[in-house]
PDB file of C-alpha atoms in Angstrom:
ATOM      1  CA  UNK A   1     232.966 135.334 162.541  1.00 68.00           C
ATOM      2  CA  UNK A   2     233.775 137.088 159.306  1.00 72.00           C
ATOM      3  CA  UNK A   3     231.946 139.414 156.950  1.00 76.00           C
ATOM      4  CA  UNK A   4     232.143 138.812 153.206  1.00 80.00           C
ATOM      5  CA  UNK A   5     230.207 141.789 151.813  1.00 79.00           C
ATOM      6  CA  UNK A   6     229.335 141.802 148.121  1.00 81.00           C
ATOM      7  CA  UNK A   7     232.863 141.289 146.790  1.00 86.00           C
ATOM      8  CA  UNK A   8     234.318 137.913 145.818  1.00 92.00           C
ATOM      9  CA  UNK A   9     235.573 136.092 148.918  1.00 94.00           C
ATOM     10  CA  UNK A  10     238.112 133.315 148.357  1.00 97.00           C
ATOM     11  CA  UNK A  11     238.624 130.933 151.275  1.00 97.00           C
ATOM     12  CA  UNK A  12     241.788 128.924 151.820  1.00 98.00           C
ATOM     13  CA  UNK A  13     245.152 128.542 153.507  1.00 98.00           C
ATOM     14  CA  UNK A  14     247.063 130.864 151.148  1.00 98.00           C
ATOM     15  CA  UNK A  15     247.955 134.331 152.434  1.00 97.00           C
ATOM     16  CA  UNK A  16     246.512 135.658 149.137  1.00 96.00           C
ATOM     17  CA  UNK A  17     242.877 134.846 150.049  1.00 96.00           C
ATOM     18  CA  UNK A  18     240.301 137.045 151.819  1.00 93.00           C
ATOM     19  CA  UNK A  19     239.394 134.425 154.462  1.00 93.00           C
ATOM     20  CA  UNK A  20     242.546 132.609 155.511  1.00 96.00           C
ATOM     21  CA  UNK A  21     242.159 129.406 157.548  1.00 96.00           C
ATOM     22  CA  UNK A  22     245.520 128.047 158.691  1.00 96.00           C
ATOM     23  CA  UNK A  23     244.735 124.335 159.041  1.00 96.00           C
ATOM     24  CA  UNK A  24     246.238 121.286 157.335  1.00 97.00           C
ATOM     25  CA  UNK A  25     242.794 120.179 156.128  1.00 98.00           C
ATOM     26  CA  UNK A  26     242.242 123.414 154.163  1.00 98.00           C
ATOM     27  CA  UNK A  27     243.505 123.756 150.580  1.00 98.00           C
ATOM     28  CA  UNK A  28     245.486 126.826 149.474  1.00 98.00           C
ATOM     29  CA  UNK A  29     242.470 128.019 147.445  1.00 98.00           C
ATOM     30  CA  UNK A  30     239.621 125.972 148.900  1.00 98.00           C
ATOM     31  CA  UNK A  31     236.338 127.658 147.909  1.00 98.00           C
ATOM     32  CA  UNK A  32     234.828 130.965 146.925  1.00 97.00           C
ATOM     33  CA  UNK A  33     231.707 132.872 147.869  1.00 96.00           C
ATOM     34  CA  UNK A  34     230.390 135.444 145.433  1.00 95.00           C
ATOM     35  CA  UNK A  35     227.386 137.761 145.361  1.00 94.00           C
ATOM     36  CA  UNK A  36     225.432 137.307 142.116  1.00 91.00           C
ATOM     37  CA  UNK A  37     221.876 137.969 141.032  1.00 85.00           C
ATOM     38  CA  UNK A  38     220.694 139.015 144.493  1.00 89.00           C
ATOM     39  CA  UNK A  39     222.218 136.144 146.453  1.00 95.00           C
ATOM     40  CA  UNK A  40     225.428 134.588 147.728  1.00 96.00           C
ATOM     41  CA  UNK A  41     226.758 131.537 145.902  1.00 97.00           C
ATOM     42  CA  UNK A  42     229.460 129.183 147.118  1.00 97.00           C
ATOM     43  CA  UNK A  43     231.696 127.146 144.820  1.00 97.00           C
ATOM     44  CA  UNK A  44     234.353 124.537 145.572  1.00 98.00           C
ATOM     45  CA  UNK A  45     237.734 125.252 143.951  1.00 97.00           C
ATOM     46  CA  UNK A  46     238.848 121.615 143.657  1.00 97.00           C
ATOM     47  CA  UNK A  47     239.705 121.387 147.343  1.00 97.00           C
ATOM     48  CA  UNK A  48     241.311 118.253 148.729  1.00 97.00           C
ATOM     49  CA  UNK A  49     238.923 117.755 151.653  1.00 98.00           C
ATOM     50  CA  UNK A  50     235.693 119.170 150.282  1.00 97.00           C
ATOM     51  CA  UNK A  51     233.323 122.082 150.700  1.00 98.00           C
ATOM     52  CA  UNK A  52     229.898 121.429 152.209  1.00 98.00           C
ATOM     53  CA  UNK A  53     226.581 123.185 152.702  1.00 98.00           C
ATOM     54  CA  UNK A  54     224.457 121.589 155.442  1.00 98.00           C
ATOM     55  CA  UNK A  55     226.550 118.414 155.177  1.00 97.00           C
ATOM     56  CA  UNK A  56     226.088 118.094 151.397  1.00 98.00           C
ATOM     57  CA  UNK A  57     229.375 118.096 149.485  1.00 98.00           C
ATOM     58  CA  UNK A  58     229.702 120.448 146.528  1.00 97.00           C
ATOM     59  CA  UNK A  59     231.245 119.065 143.373  1.00 96.00           C
ATOM     60  CA  UNK A  60     234.161 120.934 141.800  1.00 94.00           C
ATOM     61  CA  UNK A  61     232.901 124.138 140.128  1.00 90.00           C
ATOM     62  CA  UNK A  62     229.323 123.466 141.323  1.00 92.00           C
ATOM     63  CA  UNK A  63     227.708 126.692 142.547  1.00 94.00           C
ATOM     64  CA  UNK A  64     225.022 126.607 145.169  1.00 97.00           C
ATOM     65  CA  UNK A  65     223.071 129.522 146.614  1.00 97.00           C
ATOM     66  CA  UNK A  66     223.451 130.050 150.336  1.00 97.00           C
ATOM     67  CA  UNK A  67     220.400 130.506 152.548  1.00 97.00           C
ATOM     68  CA  UNK A  68     220.301 132.215 155.950  1.00 95.00           C
ATOM     69  CA  UNK A  69     221.130 129.618 158.620  1.00 96.00           C
ATOM     70  CA  UNK A  70     223.077 127.259 156.329  1.00 97.00           C
ATOM     71  CA  UNK A  71     226.046 125.497 157.908  1.00 97.00           C
ATOM     72  CA  UNK A  72     229.011 126.011 155.592  1.00 97.00           C
ATOM     73  CA  UNK A  73     232.007 123.678 156.009  1.00 97.00           C
ATOM     74  CA  UNK A  74     235.460 123.986 154.515  1.00 97.00           C
ATOM     75  CA  UNK A  75     236.818 120.479 155.211  1.00 97.00           C
ATOM     76  CA  UNK A  76     236.324 120.240 159.007  1.00 97.00           C
ATOM     77  CA  UNK A  77     235.948 123.986 159.694  1.00 97.00           C
ATOM     78  CA  UNK A  78     232.319 125.078 160.079  1.00 96.00           C
ATOM     79  CA  UNK A  79     230.536 128.439 159.924  1.00 94.00           C
ATOM     80  CA  UNK A  80     226.884 129.456 159.945  1.00 95.00           C
ATOM     81  CA  UNK A  81     225.748 131.756 157.132  1.00 94.00           C
ATOM     82  CA  UNK A  82     223.795 134.706 158.568  1.00 90.00           C
TER      83      UNK A  82
END
């Protein structure tokens, strides 16, 4: 579990990110989640192994709004958005 709040949350393997996932399948700067216009949006940052919402892969720089209950995957690491 992790809380992202309303500040930009970068996900990746780098120690410089807010949500660090130390796995070989995770890119240094994998994806970001940002609060904009009343909702949370996720964007892939050109990751090697992909960023997914409910099994649907995001294209590089594609932003998609997250909905309560969505399954968010960074490569093979999954979370549920609540």
